[in-house]
Coordinates of C-alpha atoms in Angstrom, one line a residue:
X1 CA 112.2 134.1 113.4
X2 CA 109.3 133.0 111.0
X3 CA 106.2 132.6 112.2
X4 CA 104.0 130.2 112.8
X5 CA 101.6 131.5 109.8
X6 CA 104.6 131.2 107.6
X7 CA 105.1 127.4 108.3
X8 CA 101.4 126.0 107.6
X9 CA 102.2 125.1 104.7
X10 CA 104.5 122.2 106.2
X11 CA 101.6 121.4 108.1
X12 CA 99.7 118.6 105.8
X13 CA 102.8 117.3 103.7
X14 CA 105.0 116.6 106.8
X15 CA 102.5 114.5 109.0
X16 CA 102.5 110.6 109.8
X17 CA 99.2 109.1 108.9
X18 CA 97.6 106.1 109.7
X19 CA 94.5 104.4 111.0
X20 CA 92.5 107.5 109.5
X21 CA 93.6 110.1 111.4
X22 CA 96.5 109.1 114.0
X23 CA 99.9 110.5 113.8
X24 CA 103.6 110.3 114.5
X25 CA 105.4 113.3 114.5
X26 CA 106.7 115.6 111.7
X27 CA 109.1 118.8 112.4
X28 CA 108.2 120.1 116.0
X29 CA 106.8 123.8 115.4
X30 CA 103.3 124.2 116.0
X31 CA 101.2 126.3 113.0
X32 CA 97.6 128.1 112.6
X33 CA 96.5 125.4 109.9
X34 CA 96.2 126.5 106.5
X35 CA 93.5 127.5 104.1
X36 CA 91.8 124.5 104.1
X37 CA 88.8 122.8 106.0
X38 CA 90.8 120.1 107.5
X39 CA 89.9 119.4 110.7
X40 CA 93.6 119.2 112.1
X41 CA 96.6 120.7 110.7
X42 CA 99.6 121.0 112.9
X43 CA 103.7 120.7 111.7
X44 CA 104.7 118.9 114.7
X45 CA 104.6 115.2 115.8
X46 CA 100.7 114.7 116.2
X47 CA 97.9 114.5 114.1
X48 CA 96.1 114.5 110.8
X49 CA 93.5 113.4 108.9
X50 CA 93.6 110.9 106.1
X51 CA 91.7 107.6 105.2
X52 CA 91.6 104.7 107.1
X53 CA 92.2 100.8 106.0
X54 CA 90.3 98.7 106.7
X55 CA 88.7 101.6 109.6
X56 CA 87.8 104.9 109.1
X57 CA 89.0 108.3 108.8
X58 CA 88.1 111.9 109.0
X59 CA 90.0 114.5 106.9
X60 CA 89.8 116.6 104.2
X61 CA 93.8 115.8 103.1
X62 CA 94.9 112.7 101.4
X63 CA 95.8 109.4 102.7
X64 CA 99.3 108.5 103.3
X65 CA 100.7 105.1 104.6
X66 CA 98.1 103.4 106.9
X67 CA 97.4 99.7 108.6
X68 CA 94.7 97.6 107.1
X69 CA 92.0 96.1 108.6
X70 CA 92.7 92.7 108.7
X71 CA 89.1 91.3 109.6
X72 CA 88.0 88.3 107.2
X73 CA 85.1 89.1 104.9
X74 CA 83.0 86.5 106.8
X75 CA 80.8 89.4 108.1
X76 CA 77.0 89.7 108.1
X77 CA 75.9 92.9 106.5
X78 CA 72.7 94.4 107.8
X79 CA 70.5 93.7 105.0
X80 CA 71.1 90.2 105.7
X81 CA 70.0 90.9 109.3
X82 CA 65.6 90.8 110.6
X83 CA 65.3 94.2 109.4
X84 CA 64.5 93.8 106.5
X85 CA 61.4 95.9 106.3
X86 CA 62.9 99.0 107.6
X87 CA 62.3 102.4 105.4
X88 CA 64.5 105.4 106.0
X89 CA 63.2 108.9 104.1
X90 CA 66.6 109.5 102.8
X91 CA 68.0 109.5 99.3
X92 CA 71.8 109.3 99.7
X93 CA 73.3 109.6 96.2
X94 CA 75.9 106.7 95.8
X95 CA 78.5 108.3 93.1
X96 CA 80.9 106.3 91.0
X97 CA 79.7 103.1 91.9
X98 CA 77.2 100.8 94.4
X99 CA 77.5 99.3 98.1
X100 CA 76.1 95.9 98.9
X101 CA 73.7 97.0 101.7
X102 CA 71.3 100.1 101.7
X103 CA 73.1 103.3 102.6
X104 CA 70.0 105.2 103.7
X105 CA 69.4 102.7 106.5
X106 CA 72.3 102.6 107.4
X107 CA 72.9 106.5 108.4
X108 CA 69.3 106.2 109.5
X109 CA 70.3 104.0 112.3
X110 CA 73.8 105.7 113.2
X111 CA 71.2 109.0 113.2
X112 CA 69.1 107.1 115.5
X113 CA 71.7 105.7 118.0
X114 CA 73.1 109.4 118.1
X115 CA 69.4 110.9 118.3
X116 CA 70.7 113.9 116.2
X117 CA 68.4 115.2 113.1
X118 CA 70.6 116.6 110.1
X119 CA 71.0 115.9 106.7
X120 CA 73.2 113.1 105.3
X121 CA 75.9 113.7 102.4
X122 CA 76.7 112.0 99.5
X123 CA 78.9 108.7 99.7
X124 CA 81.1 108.4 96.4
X125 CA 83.1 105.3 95.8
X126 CA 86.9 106.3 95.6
X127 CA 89.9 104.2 95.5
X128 CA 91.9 106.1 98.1
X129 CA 94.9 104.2 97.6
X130 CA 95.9 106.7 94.3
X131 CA 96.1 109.6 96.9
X132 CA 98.9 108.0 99.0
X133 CA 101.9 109.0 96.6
X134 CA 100.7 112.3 96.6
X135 CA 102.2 113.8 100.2
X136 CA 105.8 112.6 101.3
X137 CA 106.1 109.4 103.5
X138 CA 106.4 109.0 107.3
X139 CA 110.5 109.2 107.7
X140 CA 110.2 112.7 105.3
X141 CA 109.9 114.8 108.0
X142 CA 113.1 115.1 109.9
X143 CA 111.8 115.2 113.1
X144 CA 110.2 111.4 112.4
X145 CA 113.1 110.4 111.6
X146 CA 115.5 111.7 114.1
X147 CA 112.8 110.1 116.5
X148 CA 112.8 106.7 114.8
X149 CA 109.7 106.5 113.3
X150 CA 109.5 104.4 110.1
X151 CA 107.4 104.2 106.9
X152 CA 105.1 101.4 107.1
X153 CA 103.2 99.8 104.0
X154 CA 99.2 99.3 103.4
X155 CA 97.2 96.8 102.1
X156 CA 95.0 99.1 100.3
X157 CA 92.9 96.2 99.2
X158 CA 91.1 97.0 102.7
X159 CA 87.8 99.1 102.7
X160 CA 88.5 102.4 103.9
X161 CA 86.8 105.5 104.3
X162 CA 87.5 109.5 105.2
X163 CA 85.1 112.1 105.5
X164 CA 85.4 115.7 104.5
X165 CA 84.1 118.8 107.7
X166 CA 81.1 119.2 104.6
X167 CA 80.0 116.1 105.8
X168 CA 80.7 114.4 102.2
X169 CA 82.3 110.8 102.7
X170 CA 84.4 108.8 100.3
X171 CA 84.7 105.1 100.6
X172 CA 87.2 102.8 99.4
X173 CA 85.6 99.2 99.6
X174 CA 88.5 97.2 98.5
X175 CA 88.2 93.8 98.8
X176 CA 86.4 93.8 101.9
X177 CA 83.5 91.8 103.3
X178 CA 79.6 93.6 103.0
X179 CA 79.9 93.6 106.7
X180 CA 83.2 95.5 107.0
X181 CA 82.6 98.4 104.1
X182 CA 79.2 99.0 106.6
X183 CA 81.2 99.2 109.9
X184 CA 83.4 101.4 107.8
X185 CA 80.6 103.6 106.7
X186 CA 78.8 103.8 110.0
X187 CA 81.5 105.7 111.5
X188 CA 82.3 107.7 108.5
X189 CA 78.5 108.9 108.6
X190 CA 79.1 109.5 112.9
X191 CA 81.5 112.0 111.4
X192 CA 79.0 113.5 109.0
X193 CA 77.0 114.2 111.9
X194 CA 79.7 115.2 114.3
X195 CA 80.2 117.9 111.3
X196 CA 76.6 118.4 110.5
X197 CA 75.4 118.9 114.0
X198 CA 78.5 121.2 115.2
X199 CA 79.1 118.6 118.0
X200 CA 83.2 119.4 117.5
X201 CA 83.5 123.5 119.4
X202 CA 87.3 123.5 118.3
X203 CA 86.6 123.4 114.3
X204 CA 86.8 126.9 114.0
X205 CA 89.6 128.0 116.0
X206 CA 92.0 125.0 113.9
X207 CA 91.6 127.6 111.0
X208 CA 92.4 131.1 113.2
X209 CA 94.7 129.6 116.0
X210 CA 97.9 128.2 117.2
X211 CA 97.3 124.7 117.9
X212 CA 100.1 122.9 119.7
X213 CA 100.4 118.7 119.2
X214 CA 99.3 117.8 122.5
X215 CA 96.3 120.0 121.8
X216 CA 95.8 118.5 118.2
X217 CA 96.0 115.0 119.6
X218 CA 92.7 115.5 121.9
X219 CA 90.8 116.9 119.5
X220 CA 91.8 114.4 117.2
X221 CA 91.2 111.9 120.0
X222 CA 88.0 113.0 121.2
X223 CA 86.6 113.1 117.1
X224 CA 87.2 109.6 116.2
X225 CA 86.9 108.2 119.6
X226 CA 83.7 109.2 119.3
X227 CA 82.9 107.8 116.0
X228 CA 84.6 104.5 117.2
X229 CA 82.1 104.8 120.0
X230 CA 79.1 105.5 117.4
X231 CA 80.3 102.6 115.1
X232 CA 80.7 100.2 117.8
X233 CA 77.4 100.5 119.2
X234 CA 76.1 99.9 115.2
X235 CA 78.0 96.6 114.9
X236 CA 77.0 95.1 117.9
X237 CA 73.3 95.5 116.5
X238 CA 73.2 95.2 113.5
X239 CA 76.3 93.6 111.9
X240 CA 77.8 90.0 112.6
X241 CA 81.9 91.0 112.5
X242 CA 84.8 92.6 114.4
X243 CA 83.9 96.0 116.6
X244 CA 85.8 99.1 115.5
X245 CA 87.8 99.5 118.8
X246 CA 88.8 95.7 118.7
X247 CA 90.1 96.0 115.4
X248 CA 92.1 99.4 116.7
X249 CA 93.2 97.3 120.2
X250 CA 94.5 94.2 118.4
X251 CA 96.4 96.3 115.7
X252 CA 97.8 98.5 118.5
X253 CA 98.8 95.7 120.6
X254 CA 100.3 93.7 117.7
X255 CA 101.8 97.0 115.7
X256 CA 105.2 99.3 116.1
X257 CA 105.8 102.4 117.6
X258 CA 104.8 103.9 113.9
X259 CA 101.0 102.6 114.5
X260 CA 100.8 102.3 117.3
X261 CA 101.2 106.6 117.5
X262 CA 98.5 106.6 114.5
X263 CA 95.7 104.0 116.2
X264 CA 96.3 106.0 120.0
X265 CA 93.9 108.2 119.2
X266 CA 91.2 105.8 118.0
X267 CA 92.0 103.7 121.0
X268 CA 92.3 106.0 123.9
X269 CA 89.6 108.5 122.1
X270 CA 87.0 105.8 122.6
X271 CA 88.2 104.4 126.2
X272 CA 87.6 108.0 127.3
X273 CA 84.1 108.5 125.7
X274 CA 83.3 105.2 127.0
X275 CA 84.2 106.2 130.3
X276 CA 82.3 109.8 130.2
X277 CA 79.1 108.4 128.6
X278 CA 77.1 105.1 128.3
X279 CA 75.0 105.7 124.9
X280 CA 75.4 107.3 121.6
X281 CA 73.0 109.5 122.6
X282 CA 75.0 111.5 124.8
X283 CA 77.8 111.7 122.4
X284 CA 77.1 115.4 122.3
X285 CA 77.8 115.6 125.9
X286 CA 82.0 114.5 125.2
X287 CA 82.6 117.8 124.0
X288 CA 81.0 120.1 125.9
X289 CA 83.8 119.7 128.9
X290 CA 87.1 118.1 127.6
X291 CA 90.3 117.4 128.7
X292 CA 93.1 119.7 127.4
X293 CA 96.0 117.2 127.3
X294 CA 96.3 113.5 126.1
X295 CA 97.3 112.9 129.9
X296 CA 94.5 113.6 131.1
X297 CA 92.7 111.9 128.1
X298 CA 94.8 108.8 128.3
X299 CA 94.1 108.3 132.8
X300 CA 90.3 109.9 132.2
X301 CA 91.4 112.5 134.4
X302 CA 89.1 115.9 134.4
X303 CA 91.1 118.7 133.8
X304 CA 90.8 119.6 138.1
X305 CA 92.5 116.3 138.8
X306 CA 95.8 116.4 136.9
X307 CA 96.1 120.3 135.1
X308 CA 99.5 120.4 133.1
X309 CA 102.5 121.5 134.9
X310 CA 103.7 124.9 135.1
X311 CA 107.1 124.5 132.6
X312 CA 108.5 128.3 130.8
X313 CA 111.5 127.4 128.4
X314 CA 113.3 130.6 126.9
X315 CA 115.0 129.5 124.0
X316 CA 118.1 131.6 121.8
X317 CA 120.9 130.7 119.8
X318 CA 123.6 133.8 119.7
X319 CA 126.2 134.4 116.9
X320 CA 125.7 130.5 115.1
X321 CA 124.0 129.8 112.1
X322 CA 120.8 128.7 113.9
X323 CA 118.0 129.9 113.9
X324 CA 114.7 129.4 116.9
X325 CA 111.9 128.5 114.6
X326 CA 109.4 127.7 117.5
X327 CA 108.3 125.8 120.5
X328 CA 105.8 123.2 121.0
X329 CA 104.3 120.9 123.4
X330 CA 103.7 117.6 122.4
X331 CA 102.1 115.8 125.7
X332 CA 102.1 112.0 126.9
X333 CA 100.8 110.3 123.9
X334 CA 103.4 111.8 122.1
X335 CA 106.2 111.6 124.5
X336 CA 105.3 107.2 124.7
X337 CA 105.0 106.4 121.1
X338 CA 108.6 108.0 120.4
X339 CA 110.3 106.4 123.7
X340 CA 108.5 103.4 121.7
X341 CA 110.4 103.3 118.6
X342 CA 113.4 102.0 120.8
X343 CA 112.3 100.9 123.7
X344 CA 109.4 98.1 124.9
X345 CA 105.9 99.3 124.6
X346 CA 105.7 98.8 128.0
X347 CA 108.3 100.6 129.8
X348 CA 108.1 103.3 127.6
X349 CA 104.2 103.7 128.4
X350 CA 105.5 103.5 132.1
X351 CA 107.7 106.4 131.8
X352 CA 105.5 108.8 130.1
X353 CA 103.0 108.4 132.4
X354 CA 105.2 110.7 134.8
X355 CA 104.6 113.5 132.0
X356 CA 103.7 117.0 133.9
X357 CA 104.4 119.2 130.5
X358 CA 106.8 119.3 127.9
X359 CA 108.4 122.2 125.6
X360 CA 110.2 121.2 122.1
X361 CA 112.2 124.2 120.9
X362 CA 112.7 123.7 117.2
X363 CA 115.8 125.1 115.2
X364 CA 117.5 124.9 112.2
X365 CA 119.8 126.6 109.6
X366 CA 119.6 128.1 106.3
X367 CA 120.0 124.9 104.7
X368 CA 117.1 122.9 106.2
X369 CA 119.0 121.2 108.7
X370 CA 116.3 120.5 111.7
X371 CA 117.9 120.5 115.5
X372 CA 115.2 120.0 118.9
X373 CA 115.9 120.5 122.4
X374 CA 113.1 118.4 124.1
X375 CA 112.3 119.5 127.6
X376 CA 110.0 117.2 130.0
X377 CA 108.9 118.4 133.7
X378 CA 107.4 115.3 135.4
X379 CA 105.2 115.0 137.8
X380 CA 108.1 114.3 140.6
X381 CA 111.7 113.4 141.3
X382 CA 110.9 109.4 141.3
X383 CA 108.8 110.1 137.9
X384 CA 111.8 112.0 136.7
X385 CA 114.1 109.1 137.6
X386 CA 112.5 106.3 135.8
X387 CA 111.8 108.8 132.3
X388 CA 115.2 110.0 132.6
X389 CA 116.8 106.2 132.7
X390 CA 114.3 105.6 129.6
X391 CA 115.5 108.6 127.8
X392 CA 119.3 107.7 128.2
X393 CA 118.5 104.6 127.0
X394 CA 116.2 105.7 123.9
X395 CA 118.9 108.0 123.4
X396 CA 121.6 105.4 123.2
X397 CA 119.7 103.4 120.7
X398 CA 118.9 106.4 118.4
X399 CA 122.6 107.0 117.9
X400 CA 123.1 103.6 117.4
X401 CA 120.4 102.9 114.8
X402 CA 120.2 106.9 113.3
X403 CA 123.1 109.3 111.4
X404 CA 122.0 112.2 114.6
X405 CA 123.5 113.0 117.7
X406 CA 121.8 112.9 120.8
X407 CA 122.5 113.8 124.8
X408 CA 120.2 114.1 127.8
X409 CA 120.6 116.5 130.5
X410 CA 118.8 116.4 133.8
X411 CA 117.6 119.9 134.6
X412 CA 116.4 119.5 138.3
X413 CA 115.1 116.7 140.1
X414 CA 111.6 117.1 138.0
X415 CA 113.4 118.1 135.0
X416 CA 114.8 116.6 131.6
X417 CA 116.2 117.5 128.4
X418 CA 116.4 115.8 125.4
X419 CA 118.9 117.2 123.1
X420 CA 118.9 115.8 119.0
X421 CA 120.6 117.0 116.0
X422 CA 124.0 117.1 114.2
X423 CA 126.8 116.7 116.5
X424 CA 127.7 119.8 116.7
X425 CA 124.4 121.5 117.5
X426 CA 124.0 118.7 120.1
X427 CA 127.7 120.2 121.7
X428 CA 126.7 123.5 121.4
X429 CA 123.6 123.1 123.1
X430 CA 123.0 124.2 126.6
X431 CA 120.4 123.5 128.9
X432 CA 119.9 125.0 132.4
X433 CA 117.8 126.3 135.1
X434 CA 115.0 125.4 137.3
X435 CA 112.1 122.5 137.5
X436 CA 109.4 125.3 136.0
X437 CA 111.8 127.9 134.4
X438 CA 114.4 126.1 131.6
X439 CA 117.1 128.3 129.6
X440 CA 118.3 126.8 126.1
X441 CA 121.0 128.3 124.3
X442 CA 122.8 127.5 121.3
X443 CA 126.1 129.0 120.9
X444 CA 128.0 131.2 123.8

């Protein structure tokens, strides 16, 4: 079996970005990240870090296919605002070009809604739109596509931002109103001082650890909900446009399953700092006692009131060509936006919100050829029922609209699997056992 150190390299080319930093999934088998100082790095159907449209993003890696920001440049930028004689004692180098509004004031003020005291980076002016042909698109990964999710296109003429863990920010103005490059920047500077003030505890342990999806999707969530947090607080004072988080709701409301898994973290990241503090002051406070699963980020639940269910899957494939590469879990948020490629954004929200645990075992053959056994305990029988009716459905319309095979399989009365691959890895697949304890086998 190769291990998960062996597969990091997948783990930045094969990732669904979009919003900054949201994700769709890419081939199922969690990895240690590589060598780099990403901030989230995982080969599975979650996260990763690239610039935002028209928003913001936080990453070290380059942008891929992402939403723009719609908003009209009919903003107010702060130095239009009654402010006018505000000093800051900060000399933020502006490279490769100039921004219509003072940069020093403004990470002065983000500084002084957070209450932090670091040192700001320099901003450089960077048309991030010539880093999106550099990584493969969304349906590359063959786990994105076997789950339905689709490349999307990007206005790049939207100002966009990402910011590296040194604290250093790029910015891509575009055509974008003063107003709008500023929201933009304010949260790309809430990330600088995320970085600079080691508010994230998990930073470290993305470089030296296995980081499963559902993990990688809280910590993403929890980072730019925060700075969605920061950056609305800016705009309601000091800038006359959109909020951050409305531009993320209206996008997610209006957007497919594709960004709708890239914006979740934005969205659901900020409705649960929102709910755990009431000022960017206390953003520090978000991440000193966290939830460990996007269910429990999603419901605001503390990790007491809904801990993840107890789910072992043992996973072999005798005497066949396949081979087990891994095992994942990649949580509610997950488990929603791919039941959404097919099925209404409502009902599938509805049946992931049953999700106890989940278990993707990940194999494939010498060729390349990707098959996943998806395994779902839920939180009871009735839970169970309703997923179980979405998943037969989702399943029907993936063999209808995809070239894979698919079949579900109810384990117990909590219990569901998911199988998808080539026909005959889908026949050859068996899936038994208990509501905690699931066997899959490939091959007799």
């Amino acid at each position: 079996m190769l291990s998960a150190q062996r597969l990091a390299p997948l783990a930045v080319a094969l990732l669904l970005v979009l919003a900054g930093c949201g994700a769709g999934p890419s081939d199922g088998t969690t990895t240690a990240p590589p060598e780099t100082d990403a901030s989230t790095a995982t080969d599975t159907p979650a996260s990763t870090d690239t610039a935002t449209p028209g928003e913001a993003g936080t990453s070290d890696q380059e942008p891929l296919d992402t939403p723009a920001d719609t908003t009209p440049d009919d903003g107010t930028p702060s130095d239009e605002s009654d402010d006018g004689d505000e000093t800051t004692a900060y000399d933020i180098q502006v490279e490769n070009g100039t921004l219509p509004f003072d940069v020093n004031r403004t990470f002065a003020r983000v500084q002084g809604l957070i209450g932090t005291d670091v040192e700001p980076r320099p901003v450089e002016i960077r048309n991030l739109s010539e880093w999106r042909g550099t990584l493969p698109r969304v349906a590359a990964s063959p786990l994105n596509d076997a789950l339905g999710y689709e490349n999307v296109s990007v206005n790049w003429s939207e100002p966009s931002g990402l910011t590296r863990l040194t604290g250093y920010v790029y910015v891509h103005p575009g055509a974008g109103s003063a107003a709008t490059v500023e929201r933009v920047l304010a949260h790309e500077f809430a990330h600088t001082i995320q970085y600079q003030a080691n508010m994230l505890p998990w930073l470290d342990r993305l470089r030296t650890r296995r980081i499963e999806t559902d993990q990688a999707k809280v910590y993403r969530s929890l980072q730019e909900g925060g700075a969605v947090y920061v950056a609305d607080a800016y705009t309601e004072r000091y800038l006359d446009t959109e909020t951050n988080s409305a531009f993320v709701r209206r996008q997610y409301e209006q957007g497919g399953a594709t960004y709708r898994s890239a914006l979740a973290p934005y969205l659901f990241g900020k409705q649960y700092v929102a709910h755990v503090i009431d000022s960017p002051a206390d953003l520090s406070a978000v991440y000193r006692r966290y939830p460990r699963t996007t269910e429990q980020l999603i419901h605001n639940y503390t990790r007491a009131e809904e801990p993840e269910a107890n789910l072992s899957v043992a996973a072999t494939a005798p005497a066949t060509d396949w081979q087990h590469r891994g095992d994942n879990t990649l949580g509610e948020m997950t488990t929603r936006h791919s039941l959404g490629t097919e099925l209404s954004a409502d009902r599938a929200a509805a049946a992931a919100t049953g999700w106890g645990s989940d278990t993707l075992t990940v194999f494939q053959r010498a060729d390349g050829t990707g098959g996943w056994v998806w395994v779902h305990r839920w939180d009871n029988s009735s839970e169970a029922d309703e997923a179980f009716a979405a998943l037969d459905d989702y399943q029907v319309a993936r063999q209808t609209d995809g070239d894979r095979d698919f079949r579900t399989v109810r384990v117990s009365d909590e219990t569901t699997a998911l199988v998808i691959g080539p026909e005959p890895f889908v026949d050859a697949a068996s899936v038994e056992g208990t509501t905690a304890n699931v066997t899959v086998q490939i091959g007799s």
